[in-house]
C-alpha atoms as a PDB file:
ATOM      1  CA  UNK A   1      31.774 -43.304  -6.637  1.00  0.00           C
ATOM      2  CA  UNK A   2      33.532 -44.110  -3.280  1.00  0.00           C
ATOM      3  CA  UNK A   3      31.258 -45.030  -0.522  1.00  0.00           C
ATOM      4  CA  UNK A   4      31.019 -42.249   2.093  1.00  0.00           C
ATOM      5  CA  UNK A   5      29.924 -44.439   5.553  1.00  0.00           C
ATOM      6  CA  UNK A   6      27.375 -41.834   7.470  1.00  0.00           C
ATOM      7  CA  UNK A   7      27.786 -42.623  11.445  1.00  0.00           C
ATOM      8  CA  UNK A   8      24.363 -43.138  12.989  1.00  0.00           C
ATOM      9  CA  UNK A   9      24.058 -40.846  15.569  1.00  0.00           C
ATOM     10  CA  UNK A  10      21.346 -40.571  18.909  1.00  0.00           C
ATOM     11  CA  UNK A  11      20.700 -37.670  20.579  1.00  0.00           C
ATOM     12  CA  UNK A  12      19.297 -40.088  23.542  1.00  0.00           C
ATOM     13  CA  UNK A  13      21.480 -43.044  25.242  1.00  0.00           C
ATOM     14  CA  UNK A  14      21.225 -45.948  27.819  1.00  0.00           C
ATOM     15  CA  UNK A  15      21.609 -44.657  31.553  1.00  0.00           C
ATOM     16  CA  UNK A  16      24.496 -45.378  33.253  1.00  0.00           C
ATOM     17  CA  UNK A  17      24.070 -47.697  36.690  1.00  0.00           C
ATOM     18  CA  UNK A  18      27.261 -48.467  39.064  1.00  0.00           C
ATOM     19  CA  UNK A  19      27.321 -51.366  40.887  1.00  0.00           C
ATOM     20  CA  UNK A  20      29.984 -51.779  43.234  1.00  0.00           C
ATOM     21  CA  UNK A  21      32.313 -49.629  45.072  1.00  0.00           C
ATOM     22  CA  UNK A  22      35.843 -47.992  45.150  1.00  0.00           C
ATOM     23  CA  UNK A  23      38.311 -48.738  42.548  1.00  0.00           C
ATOM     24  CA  UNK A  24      36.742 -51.630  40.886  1.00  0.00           C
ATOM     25  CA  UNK A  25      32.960 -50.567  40.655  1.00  0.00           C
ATOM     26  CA  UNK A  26      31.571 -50.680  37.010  1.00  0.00           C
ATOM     27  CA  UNK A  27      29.488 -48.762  34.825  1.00  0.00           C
ATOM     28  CA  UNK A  28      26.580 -50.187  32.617  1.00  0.00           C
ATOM     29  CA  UNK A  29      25.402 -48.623  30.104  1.00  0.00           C
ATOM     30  CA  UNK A  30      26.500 -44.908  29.049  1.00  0.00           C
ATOM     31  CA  UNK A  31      26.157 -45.545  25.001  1.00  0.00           C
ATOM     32  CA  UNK A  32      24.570 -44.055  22.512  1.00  0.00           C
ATOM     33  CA  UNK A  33      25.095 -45.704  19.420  1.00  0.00           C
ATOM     34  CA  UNK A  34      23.498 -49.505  18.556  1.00  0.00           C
ATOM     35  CA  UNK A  35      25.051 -52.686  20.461  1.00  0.00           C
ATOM     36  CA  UNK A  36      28.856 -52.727  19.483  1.00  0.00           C
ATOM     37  CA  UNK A  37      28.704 -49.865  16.776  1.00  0.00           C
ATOM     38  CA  UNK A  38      31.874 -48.546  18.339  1.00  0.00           C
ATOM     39  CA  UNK A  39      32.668 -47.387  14.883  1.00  0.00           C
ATOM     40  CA  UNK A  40      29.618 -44.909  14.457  1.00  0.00           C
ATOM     41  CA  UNK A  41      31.144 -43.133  18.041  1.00  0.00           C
ATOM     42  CA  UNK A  42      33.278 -44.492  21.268  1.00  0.00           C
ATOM     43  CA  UNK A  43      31.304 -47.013  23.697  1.00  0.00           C
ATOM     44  CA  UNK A  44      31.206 -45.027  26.708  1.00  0.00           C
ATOM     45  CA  UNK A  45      31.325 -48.476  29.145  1.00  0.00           C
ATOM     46  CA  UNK A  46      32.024 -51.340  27.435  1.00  0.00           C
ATOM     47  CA  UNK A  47      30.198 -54.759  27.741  1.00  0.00           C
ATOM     48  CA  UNK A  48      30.503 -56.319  31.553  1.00  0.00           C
ATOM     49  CA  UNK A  49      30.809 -60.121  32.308  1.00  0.00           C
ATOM     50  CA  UNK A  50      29.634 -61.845  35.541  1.00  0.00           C
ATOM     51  CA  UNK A  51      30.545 -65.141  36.881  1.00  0.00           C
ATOM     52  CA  UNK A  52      28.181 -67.386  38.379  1.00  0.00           C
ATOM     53  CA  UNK A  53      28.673 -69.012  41.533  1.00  0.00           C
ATOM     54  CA  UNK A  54      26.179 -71.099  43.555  1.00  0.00           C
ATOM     55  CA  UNK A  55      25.839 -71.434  46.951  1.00  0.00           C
ATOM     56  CA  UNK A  56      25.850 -75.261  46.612  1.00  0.00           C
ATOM     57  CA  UNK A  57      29.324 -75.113  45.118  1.00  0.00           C
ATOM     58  CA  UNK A  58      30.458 -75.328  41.962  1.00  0.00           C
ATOM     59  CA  UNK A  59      29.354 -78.406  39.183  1.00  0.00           C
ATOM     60  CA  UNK A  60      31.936 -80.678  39.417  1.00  0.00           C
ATOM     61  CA  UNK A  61      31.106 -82.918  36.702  1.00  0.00           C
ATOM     62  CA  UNK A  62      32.278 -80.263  33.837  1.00  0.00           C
ATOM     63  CA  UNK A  63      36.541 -80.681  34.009  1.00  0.00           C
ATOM     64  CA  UNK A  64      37.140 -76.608  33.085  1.00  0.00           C
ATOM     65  CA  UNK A  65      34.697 -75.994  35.671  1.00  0.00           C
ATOM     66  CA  UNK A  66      36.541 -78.183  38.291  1.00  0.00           C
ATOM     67  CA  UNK A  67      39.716 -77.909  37.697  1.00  0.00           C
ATOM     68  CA  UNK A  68      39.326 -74.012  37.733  1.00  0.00           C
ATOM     69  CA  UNK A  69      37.926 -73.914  41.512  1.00  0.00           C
ATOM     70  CA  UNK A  70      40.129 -77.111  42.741  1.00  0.00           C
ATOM     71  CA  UNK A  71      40.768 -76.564  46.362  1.00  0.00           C
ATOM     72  CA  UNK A  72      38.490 -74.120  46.903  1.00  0.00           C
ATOM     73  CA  UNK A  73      36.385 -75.802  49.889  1.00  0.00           C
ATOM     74  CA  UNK A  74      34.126 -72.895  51.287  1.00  0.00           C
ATOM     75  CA  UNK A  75      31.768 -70.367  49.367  1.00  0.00           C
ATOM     76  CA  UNK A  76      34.147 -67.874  50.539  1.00  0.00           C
ATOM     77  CA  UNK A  77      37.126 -69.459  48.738  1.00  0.00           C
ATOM     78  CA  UNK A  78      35.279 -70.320  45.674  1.00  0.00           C
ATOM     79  CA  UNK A  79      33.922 -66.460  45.423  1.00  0.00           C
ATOM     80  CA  UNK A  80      37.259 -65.358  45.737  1.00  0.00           C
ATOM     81  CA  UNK A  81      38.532 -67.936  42.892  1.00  0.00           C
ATOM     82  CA  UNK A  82      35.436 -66.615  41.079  1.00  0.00           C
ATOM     83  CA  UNK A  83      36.551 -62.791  41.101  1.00  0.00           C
ATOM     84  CA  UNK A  84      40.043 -63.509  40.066  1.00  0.00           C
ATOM     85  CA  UNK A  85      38.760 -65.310  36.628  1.00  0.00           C
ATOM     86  CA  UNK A  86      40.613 -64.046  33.284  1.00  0.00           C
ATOM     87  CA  UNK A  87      37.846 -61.604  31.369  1.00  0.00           C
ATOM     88  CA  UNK A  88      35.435 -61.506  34.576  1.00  0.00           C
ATOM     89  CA  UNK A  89      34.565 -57.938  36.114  1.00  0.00           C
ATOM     90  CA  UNK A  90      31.989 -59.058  38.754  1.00  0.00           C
ATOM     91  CA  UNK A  91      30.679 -62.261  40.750  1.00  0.00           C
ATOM     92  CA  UNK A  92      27.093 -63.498  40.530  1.00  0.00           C
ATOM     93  CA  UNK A  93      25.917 -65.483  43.391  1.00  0.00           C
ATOM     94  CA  UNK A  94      22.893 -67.855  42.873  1.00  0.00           C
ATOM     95  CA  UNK A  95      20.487 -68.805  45.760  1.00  0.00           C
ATOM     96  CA  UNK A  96      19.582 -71.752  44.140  1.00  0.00           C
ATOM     97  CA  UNK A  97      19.347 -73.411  47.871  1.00  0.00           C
ATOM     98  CA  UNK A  98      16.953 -71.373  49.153  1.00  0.00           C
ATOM     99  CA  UNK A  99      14.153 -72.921  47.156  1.00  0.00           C
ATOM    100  CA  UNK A 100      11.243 -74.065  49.118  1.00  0.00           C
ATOM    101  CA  UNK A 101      11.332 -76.853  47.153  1.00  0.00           C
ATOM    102  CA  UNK A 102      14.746 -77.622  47.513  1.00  0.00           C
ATOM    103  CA  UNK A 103      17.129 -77.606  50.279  1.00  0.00           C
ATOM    104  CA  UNK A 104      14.619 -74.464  51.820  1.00  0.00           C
ATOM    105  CA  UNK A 105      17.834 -72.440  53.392  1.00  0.00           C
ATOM    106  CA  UNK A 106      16.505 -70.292  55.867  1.00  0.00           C
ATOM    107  CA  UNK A 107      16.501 -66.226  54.916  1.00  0.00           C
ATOM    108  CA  UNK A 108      19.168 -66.306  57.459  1.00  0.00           C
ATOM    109  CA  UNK A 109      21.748 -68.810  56.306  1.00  0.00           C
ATOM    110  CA  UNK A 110      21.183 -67.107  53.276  1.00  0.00           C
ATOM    111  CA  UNK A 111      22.379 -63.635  54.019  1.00  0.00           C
ATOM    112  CA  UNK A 112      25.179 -65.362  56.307  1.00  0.00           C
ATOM    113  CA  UNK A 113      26.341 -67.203  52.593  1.00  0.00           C
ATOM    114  CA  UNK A 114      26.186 -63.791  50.724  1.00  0.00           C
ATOM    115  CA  UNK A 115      27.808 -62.105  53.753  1.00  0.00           C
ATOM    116  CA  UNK A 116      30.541 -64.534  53.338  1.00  0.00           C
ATOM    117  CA  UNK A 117      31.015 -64.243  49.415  1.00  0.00           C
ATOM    118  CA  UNK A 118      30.760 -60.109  49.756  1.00  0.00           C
ATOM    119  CA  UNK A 119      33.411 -59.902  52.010  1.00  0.00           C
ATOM    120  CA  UNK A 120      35.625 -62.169  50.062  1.00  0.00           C
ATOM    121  CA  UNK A 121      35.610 -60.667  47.137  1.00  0.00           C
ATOM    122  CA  UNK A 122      37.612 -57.320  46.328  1.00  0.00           C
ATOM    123  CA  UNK A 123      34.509 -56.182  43.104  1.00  0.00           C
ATOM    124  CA  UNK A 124      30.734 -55.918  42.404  1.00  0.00           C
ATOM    125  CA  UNK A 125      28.483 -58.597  43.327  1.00  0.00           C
ATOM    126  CA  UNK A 126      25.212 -59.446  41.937  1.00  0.00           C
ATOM    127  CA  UNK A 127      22.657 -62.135  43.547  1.00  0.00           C
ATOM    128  CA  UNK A 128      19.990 -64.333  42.298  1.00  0.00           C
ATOM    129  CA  UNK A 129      17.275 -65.629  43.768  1.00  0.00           C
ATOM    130  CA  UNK A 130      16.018 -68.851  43.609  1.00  0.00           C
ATOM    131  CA  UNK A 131      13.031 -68.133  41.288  1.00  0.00           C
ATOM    132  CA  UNK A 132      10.561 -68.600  44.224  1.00  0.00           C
ATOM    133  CA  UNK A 133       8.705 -64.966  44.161  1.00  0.00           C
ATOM    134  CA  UNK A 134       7.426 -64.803  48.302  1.00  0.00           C
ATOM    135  CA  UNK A 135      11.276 -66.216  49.339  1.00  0.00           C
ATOM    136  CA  UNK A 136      13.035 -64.477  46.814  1.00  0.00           C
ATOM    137  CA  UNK A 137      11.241 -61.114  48.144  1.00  0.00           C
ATOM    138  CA  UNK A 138      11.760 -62.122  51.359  1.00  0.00           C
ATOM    139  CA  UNK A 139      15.470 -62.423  51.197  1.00  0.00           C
ATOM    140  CA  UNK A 140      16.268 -59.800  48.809  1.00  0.00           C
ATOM    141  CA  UNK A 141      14.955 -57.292  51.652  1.00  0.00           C
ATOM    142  CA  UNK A 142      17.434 -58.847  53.867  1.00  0.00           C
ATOM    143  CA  UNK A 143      19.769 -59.493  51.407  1.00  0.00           C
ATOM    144  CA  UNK A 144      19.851 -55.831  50.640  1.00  0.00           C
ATOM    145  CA  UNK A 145      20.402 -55.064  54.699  1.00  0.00           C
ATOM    146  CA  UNK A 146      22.644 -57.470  55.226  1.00  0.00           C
ATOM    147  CA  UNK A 147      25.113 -56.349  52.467  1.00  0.00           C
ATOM    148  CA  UNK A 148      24.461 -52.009  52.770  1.00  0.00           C
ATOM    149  CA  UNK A 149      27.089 -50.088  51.648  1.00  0.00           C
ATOM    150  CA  UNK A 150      28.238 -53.070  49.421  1.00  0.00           C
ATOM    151  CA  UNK A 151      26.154 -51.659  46.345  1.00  0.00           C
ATOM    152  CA  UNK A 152      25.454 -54.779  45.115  1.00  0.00           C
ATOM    153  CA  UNK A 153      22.614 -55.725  42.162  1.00  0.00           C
ATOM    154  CA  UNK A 154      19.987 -57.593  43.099  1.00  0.00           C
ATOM    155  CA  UNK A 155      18.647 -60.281  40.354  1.00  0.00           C
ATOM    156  CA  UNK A 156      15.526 -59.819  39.656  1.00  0.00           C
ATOM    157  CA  UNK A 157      12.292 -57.813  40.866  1.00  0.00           C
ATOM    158  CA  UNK A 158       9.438 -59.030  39.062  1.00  0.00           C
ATOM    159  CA  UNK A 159       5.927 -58.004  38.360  1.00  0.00           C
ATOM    160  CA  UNK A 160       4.673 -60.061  41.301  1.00  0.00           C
ATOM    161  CA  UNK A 161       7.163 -58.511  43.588  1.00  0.00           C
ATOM    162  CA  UNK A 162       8.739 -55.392  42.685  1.00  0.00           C
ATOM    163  CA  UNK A 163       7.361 -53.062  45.468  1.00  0.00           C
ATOM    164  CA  UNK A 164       8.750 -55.048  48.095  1.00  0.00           C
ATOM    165  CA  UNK A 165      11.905 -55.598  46.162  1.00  0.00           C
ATOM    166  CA  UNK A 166      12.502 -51.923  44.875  1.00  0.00           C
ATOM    167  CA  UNK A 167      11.465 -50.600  48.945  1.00  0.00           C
ATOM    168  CA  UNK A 168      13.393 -52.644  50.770  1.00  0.00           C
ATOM    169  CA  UNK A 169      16.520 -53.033  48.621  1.00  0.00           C
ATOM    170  CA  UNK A 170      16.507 -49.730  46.763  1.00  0.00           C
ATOM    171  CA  UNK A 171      14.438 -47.128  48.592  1.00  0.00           C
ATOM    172  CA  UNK A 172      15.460 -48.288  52.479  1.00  0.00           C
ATOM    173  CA  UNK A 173      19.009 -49.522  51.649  1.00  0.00           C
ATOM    174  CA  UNK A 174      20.467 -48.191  48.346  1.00  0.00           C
ATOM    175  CA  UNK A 175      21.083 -51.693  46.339  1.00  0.00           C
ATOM    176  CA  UNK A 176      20.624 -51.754  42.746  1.00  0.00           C
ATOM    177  CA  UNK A 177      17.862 -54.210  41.403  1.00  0.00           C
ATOM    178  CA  UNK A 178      16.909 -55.974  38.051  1.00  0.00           C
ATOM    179  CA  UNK A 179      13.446 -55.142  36.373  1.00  0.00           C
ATOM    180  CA  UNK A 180      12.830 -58.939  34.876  1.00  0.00           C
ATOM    181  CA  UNK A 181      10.246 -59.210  32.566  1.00  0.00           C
ATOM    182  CA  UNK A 182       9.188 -62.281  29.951  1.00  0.00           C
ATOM    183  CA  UNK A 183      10.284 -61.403  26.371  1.00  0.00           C
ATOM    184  CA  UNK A 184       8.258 -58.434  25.493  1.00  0.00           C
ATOM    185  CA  UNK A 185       8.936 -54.801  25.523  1.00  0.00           C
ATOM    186  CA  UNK A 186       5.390 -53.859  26.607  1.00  0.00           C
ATOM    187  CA  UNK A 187       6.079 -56.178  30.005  1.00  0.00           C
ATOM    188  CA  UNK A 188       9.858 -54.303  30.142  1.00  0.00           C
ATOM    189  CA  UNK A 189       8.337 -50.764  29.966  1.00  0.00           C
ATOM    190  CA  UNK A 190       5.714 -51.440  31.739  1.00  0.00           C
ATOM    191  CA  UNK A 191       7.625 -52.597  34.931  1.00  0.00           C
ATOM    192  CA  UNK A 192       9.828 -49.864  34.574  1.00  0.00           C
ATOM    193  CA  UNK A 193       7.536 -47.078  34.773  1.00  0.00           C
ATOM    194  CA  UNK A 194       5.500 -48.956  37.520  1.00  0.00           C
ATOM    195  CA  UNK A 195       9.134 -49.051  39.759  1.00  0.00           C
ATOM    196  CA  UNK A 196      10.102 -45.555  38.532  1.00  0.00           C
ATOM    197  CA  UNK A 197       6.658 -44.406  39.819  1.00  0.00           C
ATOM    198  CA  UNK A 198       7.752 -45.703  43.670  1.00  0.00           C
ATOM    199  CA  UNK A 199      10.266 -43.039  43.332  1.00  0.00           C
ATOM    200  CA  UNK A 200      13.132 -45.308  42.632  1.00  0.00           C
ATOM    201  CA  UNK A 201      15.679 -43.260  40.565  1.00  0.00           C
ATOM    202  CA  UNK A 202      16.534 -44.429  36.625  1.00  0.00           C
ATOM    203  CA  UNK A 203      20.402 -45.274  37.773  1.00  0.00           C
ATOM    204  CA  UNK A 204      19.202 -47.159  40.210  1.00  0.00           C
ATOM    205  CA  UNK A 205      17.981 -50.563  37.979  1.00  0.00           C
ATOM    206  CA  UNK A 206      18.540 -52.192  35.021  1.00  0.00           C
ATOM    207  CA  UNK A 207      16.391 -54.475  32.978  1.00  0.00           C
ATOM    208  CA  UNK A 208      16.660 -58.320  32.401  1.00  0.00           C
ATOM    209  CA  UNK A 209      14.333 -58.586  29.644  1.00  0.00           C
ATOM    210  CA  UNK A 210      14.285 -62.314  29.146  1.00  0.00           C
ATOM    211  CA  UNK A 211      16.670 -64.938  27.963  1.00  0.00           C
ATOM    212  CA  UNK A 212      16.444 -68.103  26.491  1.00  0.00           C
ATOM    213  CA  UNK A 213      19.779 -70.567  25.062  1.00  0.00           C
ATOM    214  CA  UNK A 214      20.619 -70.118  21.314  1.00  0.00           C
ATOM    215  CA  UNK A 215      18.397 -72.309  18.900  1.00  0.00           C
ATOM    216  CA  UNK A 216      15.436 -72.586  22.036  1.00  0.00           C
ATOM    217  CA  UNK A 217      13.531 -69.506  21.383  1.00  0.00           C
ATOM    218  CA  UNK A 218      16.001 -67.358  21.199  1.00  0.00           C
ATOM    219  CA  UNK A 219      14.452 -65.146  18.492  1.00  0.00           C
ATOM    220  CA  UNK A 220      11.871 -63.856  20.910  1.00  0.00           C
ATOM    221  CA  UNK A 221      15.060 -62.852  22.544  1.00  0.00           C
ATOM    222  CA  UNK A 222      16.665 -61.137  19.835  1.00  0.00           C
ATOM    223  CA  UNK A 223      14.014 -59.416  18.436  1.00  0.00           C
ATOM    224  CA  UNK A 224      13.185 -57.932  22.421  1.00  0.00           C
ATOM    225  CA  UNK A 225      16.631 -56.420  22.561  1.00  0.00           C
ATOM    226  CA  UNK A 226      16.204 -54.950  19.203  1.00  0.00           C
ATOM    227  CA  UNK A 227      13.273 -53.359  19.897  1.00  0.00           C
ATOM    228  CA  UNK A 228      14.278 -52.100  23.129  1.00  0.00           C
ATOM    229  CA  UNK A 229      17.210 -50.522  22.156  1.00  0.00           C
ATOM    230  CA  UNK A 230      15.902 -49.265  18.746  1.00  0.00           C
ATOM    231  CA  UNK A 231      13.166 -47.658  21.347  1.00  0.00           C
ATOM    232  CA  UNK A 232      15.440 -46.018  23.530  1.00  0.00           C
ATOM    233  CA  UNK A 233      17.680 -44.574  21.155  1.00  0.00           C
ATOM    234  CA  UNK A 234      15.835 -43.493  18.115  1.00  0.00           C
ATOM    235  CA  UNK A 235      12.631 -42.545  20.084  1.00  0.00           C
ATOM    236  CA  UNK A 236      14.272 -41.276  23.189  1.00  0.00           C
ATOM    237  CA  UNK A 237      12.035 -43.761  25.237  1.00  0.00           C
ATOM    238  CA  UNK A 238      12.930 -42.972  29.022  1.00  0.00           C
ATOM    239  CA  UNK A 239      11.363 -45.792  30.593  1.00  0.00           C
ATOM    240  CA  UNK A 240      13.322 -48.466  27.682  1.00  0.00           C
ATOM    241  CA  UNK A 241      17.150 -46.483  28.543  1.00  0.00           C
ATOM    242  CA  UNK A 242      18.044 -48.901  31.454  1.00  0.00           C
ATOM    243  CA  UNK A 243      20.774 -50.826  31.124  1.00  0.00           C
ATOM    244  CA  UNK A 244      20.201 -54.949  30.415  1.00  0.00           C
ATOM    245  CA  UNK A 245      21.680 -57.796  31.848  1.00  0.00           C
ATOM    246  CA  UNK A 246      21.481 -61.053  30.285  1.00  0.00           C
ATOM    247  CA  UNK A 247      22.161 -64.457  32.562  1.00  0.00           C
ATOM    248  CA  UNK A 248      23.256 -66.404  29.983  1.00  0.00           C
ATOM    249  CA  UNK A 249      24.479 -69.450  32.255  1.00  0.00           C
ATOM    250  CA  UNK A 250      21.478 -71.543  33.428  1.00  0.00           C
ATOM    251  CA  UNK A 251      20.005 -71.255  30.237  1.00  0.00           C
ATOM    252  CA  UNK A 252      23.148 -72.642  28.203  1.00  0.00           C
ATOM    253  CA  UNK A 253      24.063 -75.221  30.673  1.00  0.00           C
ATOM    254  CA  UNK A 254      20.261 -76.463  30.380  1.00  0.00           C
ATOM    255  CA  UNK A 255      19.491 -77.283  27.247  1.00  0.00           C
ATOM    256  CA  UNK A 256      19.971 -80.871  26.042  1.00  0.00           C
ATOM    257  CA  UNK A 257      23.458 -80.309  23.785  1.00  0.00           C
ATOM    258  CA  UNK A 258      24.749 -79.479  27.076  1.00  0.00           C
ATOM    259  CA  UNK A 259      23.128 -82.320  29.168  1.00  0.00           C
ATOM    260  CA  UNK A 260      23.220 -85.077  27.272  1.00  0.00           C
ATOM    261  CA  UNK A 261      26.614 -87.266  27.748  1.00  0.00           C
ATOM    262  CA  UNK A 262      28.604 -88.120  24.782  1.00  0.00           C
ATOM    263  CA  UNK A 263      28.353 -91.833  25.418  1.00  0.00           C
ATOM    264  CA  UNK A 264      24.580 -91.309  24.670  1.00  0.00           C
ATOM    265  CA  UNK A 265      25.365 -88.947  21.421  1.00  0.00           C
ATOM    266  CA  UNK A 266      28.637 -89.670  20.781  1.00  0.00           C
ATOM    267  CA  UNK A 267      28.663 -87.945  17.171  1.00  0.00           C
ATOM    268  CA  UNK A 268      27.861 -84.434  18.972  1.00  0.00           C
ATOM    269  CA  UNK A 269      31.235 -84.811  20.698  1.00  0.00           C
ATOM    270  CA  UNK A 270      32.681 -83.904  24.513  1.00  0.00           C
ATOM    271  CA  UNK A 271      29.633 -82.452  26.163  1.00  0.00           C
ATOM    272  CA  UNK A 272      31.857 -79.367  27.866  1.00  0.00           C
ATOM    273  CA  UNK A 273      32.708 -78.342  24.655  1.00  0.00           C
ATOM    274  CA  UNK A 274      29.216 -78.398  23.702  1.00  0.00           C
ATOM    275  CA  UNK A 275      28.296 -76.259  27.110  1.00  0.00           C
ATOM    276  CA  UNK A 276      30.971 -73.747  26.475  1.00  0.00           C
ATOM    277  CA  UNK A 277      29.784 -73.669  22.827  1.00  0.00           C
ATOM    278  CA  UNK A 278      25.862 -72.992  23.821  1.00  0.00           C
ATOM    279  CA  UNK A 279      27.221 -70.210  26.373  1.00  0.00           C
ATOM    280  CA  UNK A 280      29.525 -68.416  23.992  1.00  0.00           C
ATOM    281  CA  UNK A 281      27.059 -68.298  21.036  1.00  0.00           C
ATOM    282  CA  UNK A 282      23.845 -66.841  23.138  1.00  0.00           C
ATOM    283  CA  UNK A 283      26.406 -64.526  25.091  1.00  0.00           C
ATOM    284  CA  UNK A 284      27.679 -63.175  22.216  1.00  0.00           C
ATOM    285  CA  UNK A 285      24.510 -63.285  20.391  1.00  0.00           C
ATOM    286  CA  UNK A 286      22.719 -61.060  23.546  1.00  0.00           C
ATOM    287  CA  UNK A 287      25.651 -58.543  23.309  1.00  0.00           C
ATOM    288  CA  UNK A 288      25.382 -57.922  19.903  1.00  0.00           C
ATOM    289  CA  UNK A 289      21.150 -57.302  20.588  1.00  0.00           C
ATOM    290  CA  UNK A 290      22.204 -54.541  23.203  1.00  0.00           C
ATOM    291  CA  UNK A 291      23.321 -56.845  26.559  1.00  0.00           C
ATOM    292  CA  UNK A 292      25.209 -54.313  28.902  1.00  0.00           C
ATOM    293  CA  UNK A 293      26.464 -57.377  30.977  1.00  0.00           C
ATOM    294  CA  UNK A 294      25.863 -61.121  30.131  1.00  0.00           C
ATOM    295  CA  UNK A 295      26.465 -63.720  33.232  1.00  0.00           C
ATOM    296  CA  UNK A 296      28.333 -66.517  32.635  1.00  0.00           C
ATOM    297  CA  UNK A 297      29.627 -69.804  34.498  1.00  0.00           C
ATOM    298  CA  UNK A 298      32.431 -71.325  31.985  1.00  0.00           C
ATOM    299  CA  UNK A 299      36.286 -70.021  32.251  1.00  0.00           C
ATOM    300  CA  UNK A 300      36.990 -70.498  28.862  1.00  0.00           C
ATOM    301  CA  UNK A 301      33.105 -69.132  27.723  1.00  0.00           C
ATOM    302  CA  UNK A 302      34.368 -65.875  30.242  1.00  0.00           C
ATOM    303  CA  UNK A 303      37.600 -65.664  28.304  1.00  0.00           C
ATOM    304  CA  UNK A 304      36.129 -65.685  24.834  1.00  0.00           C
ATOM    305  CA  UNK A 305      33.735 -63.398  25.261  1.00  0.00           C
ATOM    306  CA  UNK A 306      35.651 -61.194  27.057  1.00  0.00           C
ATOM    307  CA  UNK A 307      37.931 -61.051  23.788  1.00  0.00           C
ATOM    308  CA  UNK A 308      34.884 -60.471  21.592  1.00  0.00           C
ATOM    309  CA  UNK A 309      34.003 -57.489  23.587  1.00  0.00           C
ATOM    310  CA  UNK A 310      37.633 -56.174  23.636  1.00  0.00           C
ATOM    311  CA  UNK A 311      37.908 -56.768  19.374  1.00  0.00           C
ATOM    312  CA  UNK A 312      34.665 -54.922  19.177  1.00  0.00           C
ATOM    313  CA  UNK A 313      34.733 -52.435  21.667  1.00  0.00           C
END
């Protein structure tokens, strides 16, 4: 007997959140078949990819990294080098330098640095914080004035900080934000129906639900996504249909196969390849767990992924 393939099909699906403006906003989310199961019914939006930038420049120590954003001298000119990257559809500034225990940029120079990248830039920005929950708060609120109209996505409000987060940047000046939680779907729901309770409207957030590099816990990962989309599809779970976006970069470019130099392991080869390698397998491993969007620093990680997501998509 032939096999006769039986498409899976939801009556629920993710919600769709825009980020951005005019011709080159995006859509996350939209589907309602599993991650990449364009062949059960069409992807409504496919996958997104961001690329990281930092406001302390770019790392000039990896030679695809450098050699991509050679001559580019200000933030403004490395943004704009940024949003023209093959496979890219938005820019993801990191505030790594406003970390009290770091350089400690003022709230100030900060929004001056994401003024400066915004208005370089001709598609959707994204910002992360510096991981610091009072200054992250802190300068999300004026992050989110600074930049109005912009409709940018604002990485990440967390348990310890969400009302401030969701008020200022959502409720008082229509930004998006990120509901991060730590690798459990209890956390994820739970901080969505807490911000969804402040009024704040389902396409106005999507989830970051925890990430972690390929071979470093990553299971935890994959087994969150699963479960999250499995929730939100099968069991029409309202507070589990926001959209997720996976930073993928700081993980992958953390971990010691993408630290170490080759002179000190010099049987696991050039250590870029090893980076891109780590960023490409946990991208594509987070899309295929239901990532709407995975952030990424590498061009040639951007440009393979981006041709994974076309193939599949």
């Amino acid at each position: 007997m032939a096999f006769k393939r039986v498409p899976q099909k939801f009556t629920a699906s993710v919600n769709e959140v825009t980020i951005g403006t005019g011709d080159k906003a995006i859509v996350l989310g939209g589907e309602n078949v599993m991650p990449l199961y364009s062949f059960d019914a069409p992807i409504a939006n496919r996958a997104k990819i961001g690329v990281e930038i930092t406001d302390s420049g770019y790392d000039k120590t990896v030679p695809g990294i450098a050699a991509f954003y050679a001559g580019a001298e200000t933030i403004g000119d490395i943004a704009k080098r940024a949003s023209e990257m093959p496979g890219g559809d938005f820019v993801v500034l990191t505030l790594e330098g406003a970390d009290p225990n770091g350089e400690n940029k003022s709230i100030d120079e900060c929004a001056a640095i994401a003024k400066e990248v915004a208005d370089a830039i001709d598609c959707p920005l994204a910002i992360q914080g510096c991981k610091n929950i009072e200054k992250d708060a802190e300068m999300f609120n004026k992050l989110a004035e600074v930049l109005q109209g912009k409709n940018v996505l604002l990485i990440s409000a967390r348990t310890e900080d969400y009302k401030t987060v969701a008020a200022g940047a959502v409720l008082a000046y229509g930004q998006k934000i990120s509901a991060e939680s730590a690798v459990d779907i209890n956390l994820a729901k739970q901080l969505n129906v807490l911000i969804s309770q402040m009024g704040v409207s389902a396409d106005s957030y999507v989830m970051n639900v925890g990430s972690a590099a390929a071979g470093y816990g990553f299971e935890y990962v994959a087994s969150t996504l699963d479960r999250v989309r499995g929730a939100a599809l099968s069991q029409n779970d309202a507070m589990l249909q926001m959209p997720i976006v996976t930073p993928v970069a700081d993980d992958a470019w953390s971990v010691k196969e993408s630290v170490v130099s080759e002179e000190d392991f010099p049987e696991w080869g050039p250590r870029e390849n090893r980076g891109v390698q780590m960023e490409v397998s946990t991208a594509a491993a987070c899309l295929a767990g239901g990532s709407n969007a995975v952030i990424l620093r590498h061009p040639e990680s951007v440009k393979t992924i981006a041709e994974i997501i076309a193939d599949l998509t």
